[in-house]
Tab-separated table of C-alpha atoms and ligand atoms in Angstrom:
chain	number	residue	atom	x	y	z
V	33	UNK	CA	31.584	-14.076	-6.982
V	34	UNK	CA	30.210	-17.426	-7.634
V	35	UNK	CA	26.994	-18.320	-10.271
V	36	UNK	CA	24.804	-17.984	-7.600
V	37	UNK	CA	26.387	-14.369	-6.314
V	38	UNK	CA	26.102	-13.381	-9.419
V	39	UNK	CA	22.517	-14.304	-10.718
V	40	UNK	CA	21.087	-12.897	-7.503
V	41	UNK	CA	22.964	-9.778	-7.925
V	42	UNK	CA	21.840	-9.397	-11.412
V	43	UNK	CA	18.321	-10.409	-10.227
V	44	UNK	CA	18.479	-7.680	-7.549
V	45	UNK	CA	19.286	-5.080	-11.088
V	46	UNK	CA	16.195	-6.043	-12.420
V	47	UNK	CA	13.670	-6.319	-9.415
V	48	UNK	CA	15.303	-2.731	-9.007
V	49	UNK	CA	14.485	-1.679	-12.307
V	50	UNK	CA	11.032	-2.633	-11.774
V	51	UNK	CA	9.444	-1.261	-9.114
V	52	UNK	CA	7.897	1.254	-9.755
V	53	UNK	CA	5.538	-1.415	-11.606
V	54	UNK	CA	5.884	-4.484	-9.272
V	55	UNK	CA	6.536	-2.479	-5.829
V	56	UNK	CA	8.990	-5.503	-4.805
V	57	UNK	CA	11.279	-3.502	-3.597
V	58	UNK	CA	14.895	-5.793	-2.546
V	59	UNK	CA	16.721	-5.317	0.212
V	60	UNK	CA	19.910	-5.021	-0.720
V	61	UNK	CA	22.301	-6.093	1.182
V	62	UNK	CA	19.709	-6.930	3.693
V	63	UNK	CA	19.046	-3.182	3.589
V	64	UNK	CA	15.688	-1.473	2.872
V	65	UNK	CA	15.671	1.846	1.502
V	66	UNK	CA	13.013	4.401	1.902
V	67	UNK	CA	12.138	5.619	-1.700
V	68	UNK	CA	10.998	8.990	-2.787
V	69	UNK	CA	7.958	10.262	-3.295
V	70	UNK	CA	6.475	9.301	-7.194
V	71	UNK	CA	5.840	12.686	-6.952
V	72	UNK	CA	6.550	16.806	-5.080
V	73	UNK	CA	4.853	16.459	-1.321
V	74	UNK	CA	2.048	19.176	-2.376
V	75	UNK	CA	0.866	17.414	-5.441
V	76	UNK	CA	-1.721	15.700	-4.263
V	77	UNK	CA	-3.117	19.228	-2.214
V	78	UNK	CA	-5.549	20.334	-1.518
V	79	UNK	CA	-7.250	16.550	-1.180
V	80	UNK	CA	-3.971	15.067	0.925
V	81	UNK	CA	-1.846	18.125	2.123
V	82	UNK	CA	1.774	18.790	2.018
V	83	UNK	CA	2.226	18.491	5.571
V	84	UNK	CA	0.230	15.626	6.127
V	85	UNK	CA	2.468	13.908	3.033
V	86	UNK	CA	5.735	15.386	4.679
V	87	UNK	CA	5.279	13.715	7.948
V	88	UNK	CA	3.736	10.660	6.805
V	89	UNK	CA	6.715	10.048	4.231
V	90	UNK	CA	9.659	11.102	5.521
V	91	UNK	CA	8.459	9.881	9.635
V	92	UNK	CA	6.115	7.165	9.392
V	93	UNK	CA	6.857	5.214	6.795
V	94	UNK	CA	10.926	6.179	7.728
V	95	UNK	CA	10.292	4.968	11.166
V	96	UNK	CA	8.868	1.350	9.233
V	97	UNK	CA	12.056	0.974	7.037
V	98	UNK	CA	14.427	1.536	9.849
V	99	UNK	CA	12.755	-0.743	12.457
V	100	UNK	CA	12.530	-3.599	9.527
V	101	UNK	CA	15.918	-3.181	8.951
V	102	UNK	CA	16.937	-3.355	12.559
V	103	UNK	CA	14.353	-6.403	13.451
V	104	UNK	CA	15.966	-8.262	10.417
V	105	UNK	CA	19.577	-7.433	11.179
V	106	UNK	CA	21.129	-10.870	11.012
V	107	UNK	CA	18.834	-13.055	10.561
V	108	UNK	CA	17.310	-15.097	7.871
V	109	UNK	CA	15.197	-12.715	6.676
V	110	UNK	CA	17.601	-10.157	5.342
V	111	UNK	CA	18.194	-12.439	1.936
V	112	UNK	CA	14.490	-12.329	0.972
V	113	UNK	CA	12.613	-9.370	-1.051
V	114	UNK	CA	9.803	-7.270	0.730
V	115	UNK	CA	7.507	-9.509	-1.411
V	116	UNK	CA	8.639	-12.806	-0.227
V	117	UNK	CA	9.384	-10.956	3.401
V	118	UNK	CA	5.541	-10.065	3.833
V	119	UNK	CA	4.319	-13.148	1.845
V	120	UNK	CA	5.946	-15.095	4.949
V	121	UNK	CA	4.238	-13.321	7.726
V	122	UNK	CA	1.985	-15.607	10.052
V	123	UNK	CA	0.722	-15.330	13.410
V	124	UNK	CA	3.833	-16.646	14.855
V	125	UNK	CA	5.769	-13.934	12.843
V	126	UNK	CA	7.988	-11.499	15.406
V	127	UNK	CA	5.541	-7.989	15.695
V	128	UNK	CA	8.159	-5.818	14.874
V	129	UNK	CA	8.790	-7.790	11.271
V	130	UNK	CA	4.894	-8.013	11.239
V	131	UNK	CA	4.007	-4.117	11.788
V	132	UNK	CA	6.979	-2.884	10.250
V	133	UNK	CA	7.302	-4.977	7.118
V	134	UNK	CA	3.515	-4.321	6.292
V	135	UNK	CA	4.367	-0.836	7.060
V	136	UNK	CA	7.135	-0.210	4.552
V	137	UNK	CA	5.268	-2.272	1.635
V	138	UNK	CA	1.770	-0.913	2.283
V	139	UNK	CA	2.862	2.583	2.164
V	140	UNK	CA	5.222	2.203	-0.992
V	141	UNK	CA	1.890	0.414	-2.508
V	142	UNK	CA	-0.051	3.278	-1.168
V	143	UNK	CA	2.303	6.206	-2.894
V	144	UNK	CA	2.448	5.102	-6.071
V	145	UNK	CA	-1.532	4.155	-6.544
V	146	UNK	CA	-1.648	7.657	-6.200
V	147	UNK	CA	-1.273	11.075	-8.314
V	148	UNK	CA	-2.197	14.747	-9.234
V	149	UNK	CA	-4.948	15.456	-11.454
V	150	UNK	CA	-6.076	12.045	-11.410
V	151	UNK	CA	-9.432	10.882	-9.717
V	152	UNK	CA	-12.339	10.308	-12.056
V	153	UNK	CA	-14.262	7.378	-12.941
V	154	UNK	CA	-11.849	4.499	-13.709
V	155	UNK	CA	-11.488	3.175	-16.816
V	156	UNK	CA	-10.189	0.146	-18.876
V	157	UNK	CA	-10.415	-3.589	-18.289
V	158	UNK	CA	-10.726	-2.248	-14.097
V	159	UNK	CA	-13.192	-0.019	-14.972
V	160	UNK	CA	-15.649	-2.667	-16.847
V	161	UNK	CA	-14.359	-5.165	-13.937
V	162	UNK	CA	-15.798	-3.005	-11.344
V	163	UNK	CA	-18.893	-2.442	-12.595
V	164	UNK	CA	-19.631	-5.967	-13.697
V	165	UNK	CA	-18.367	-7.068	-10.142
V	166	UNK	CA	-20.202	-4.092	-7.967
V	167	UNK	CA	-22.853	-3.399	-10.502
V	168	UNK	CA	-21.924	0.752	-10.722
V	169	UNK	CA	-19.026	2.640	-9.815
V	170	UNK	CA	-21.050	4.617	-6.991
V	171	UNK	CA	-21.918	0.937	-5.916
V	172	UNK	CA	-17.838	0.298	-5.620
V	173	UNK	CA	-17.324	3.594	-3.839
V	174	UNK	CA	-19.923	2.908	-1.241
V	175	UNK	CA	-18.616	-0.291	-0.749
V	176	UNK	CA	-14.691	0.686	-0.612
V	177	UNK	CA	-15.972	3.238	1.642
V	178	UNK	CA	-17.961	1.531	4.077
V	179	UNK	CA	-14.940	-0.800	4.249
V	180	UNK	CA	-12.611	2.397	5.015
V	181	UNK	CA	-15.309	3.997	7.505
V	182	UNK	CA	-15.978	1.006	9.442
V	183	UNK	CA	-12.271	-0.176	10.387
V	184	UNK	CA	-11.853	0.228	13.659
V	185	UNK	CA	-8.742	1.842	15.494
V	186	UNK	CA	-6.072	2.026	12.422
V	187	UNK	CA	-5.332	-0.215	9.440
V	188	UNK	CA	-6.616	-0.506	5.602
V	189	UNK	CA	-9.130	-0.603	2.842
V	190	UNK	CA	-8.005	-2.626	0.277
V	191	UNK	CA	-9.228	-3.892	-3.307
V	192	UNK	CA	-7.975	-6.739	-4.532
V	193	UNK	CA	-7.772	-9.845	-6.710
V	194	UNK	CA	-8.857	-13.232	-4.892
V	195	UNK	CA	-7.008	-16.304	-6.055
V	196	UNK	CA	-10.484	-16.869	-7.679
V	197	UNK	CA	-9.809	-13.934	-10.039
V	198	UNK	CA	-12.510	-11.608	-8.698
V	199	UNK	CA	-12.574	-8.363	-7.521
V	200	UNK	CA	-13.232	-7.743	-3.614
V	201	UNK	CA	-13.174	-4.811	-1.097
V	202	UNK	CA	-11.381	-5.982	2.366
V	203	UNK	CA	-9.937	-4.215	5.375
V	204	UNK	CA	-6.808	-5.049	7.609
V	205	UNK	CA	-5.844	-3.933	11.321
V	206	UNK	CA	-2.935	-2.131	11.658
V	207	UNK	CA	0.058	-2.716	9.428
V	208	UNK	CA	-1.081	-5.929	7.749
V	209	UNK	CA	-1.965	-6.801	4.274
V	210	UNK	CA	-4.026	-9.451	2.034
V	211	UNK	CA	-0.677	-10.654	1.193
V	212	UNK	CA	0.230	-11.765	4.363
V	213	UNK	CA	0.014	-15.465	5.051
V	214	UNK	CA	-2.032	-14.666	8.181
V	215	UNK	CA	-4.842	-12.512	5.962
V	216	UNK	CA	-7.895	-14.104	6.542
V	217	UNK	CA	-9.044	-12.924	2.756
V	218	UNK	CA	-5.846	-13.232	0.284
V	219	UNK	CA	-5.449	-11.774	-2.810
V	220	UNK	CA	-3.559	-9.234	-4.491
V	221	UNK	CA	-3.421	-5.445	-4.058
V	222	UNK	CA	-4.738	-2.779	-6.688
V	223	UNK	CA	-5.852	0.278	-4.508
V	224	UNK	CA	-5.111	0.540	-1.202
V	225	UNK	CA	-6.506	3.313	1.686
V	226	UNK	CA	-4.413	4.355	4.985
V	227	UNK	CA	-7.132	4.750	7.326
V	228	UNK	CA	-4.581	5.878	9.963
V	229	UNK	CA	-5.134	8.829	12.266
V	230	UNK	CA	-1.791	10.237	10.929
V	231	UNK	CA	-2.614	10.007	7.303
V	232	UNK	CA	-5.309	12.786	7.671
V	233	UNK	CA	-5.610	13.995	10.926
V	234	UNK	CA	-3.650	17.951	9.950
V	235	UNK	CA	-6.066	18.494	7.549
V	236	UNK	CA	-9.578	16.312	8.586
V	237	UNK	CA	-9.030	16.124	12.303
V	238	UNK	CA	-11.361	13.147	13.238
V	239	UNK	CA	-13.509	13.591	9.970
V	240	UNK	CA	-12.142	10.461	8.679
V	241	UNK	CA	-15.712	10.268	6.175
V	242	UNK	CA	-14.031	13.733	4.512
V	243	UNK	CA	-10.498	12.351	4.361
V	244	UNK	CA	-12.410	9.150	2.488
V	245	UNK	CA	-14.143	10.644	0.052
V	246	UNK	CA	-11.490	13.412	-0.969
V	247	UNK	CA	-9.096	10.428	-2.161
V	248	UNK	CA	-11.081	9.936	-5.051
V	249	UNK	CA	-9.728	12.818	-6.458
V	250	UNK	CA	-5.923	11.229	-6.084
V	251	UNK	CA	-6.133	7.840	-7.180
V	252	UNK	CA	-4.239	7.132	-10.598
V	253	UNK	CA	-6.199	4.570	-12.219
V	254	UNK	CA	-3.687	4.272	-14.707
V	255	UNK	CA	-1.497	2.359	-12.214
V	256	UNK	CA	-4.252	0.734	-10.814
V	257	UNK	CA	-5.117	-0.902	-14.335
V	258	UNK	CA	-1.491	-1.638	-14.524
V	259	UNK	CA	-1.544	-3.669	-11.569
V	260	UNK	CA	-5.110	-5.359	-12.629
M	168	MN3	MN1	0.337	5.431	7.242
């Protein structure tokens, strides 16, 4: 193993080590993994059933990791982090390292933003952010869920942090993110919604407005202050 061998697979120890607070999960060996659940499939019941969380885990966001891993199978792309990976995505990006690259980081974003007996009005330096950027935390929720409602077909609601510094509510088609190179609005992630048919159509059918408003009762603010 040469210097550079070696720093990068010391690096890899440490990105490893932190992701549950980062979320920059490293392929290694130009492998992605599909992590477990933060937390037992019925935890976050009855707001997001155990089904619903069964399927959409161990399926979905499976089917994501192995496609990535097959549409990056020799090429370039297998060195960098899912980071850097979805950092690079433009509109001349492949669509299977597009839609499946966004798919495995926006659903291990979306996991661990979320937990049992959380919910509640946010608070800390997100909390007073909020309201001094949205005026009230109802104002925020209408906002965030206007955003959520009003995305049509599949994708994301998304808070996040403009290169400005402020806070702002966006949405994204399909699998893509505000980190993407091709987002129109870029900025960093702190809450995330998957407005997908399969992330609540068990329990909500095609009441997507229900399936909205119960996942205030999930978020963990805690980690969402942690990433503000
Ligand atoms: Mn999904």
């Amino acid at each position: 193993m040469n210097r550079q061998e070696f720093i990068t697979k010391a690096l890899t120890g440490v990105l490893a080590l932190n992701l549950s607070k980062s979320f920059a999960s490293q392929a290694i060996d130009g492998v992605h993994t599909l992590a477990p659940l933060p937390y037992n499939s019925d935890a976050l019941e009855p707001h997001i059933d155990k089904l619903t969380m069964e399927i959409h885990h161990g399926r979905h966001h499976k089917a994501y990791v192995d496609n990535l891993n097959k549409a990056i199978a020799g090429t370039p792309n297998e060195k960098l982090s899912l980071d850097d990976l979805v950092k690079s995505i433009n509109k001349e990006t492949a669509p299977a390292i597009r839609n499946n690259g966004g798919g495995h980081w926006n659903h291990t974003f979306f996991w661990n933003i979320m937990s049992s007996n959380k919910g509640g009005i946010p608070t800390g330096k997100v909390g007073d952010a909020i309201i001094a950027q949205f005026g009230s935390f109802d104002k925020f929720k209408e906002e965030f869920q206007k955003a959520a409602m009003t995305r049509f077909g599949s994708g994301w609601a998304w808070l996040i942090v403009t290169p400005e510094n402020q806070l702002k509510i966006v949405s994204t088609p399909n699998q893509d993110n505000p980190l993407m190179a091709l987002a129109e609005q870029k900025g960093k992630p702190i809450l995330a919604l998957d407005v997908w048919e399969h992330a609540y159509y068990i329990k909500y059918q095609n009441k997507r407005a229900d399936y909205v408003t119960a996942f205030w009762n999930v978020i963990n603010w805690d980690k969402v202050n942690e990433l503000f």
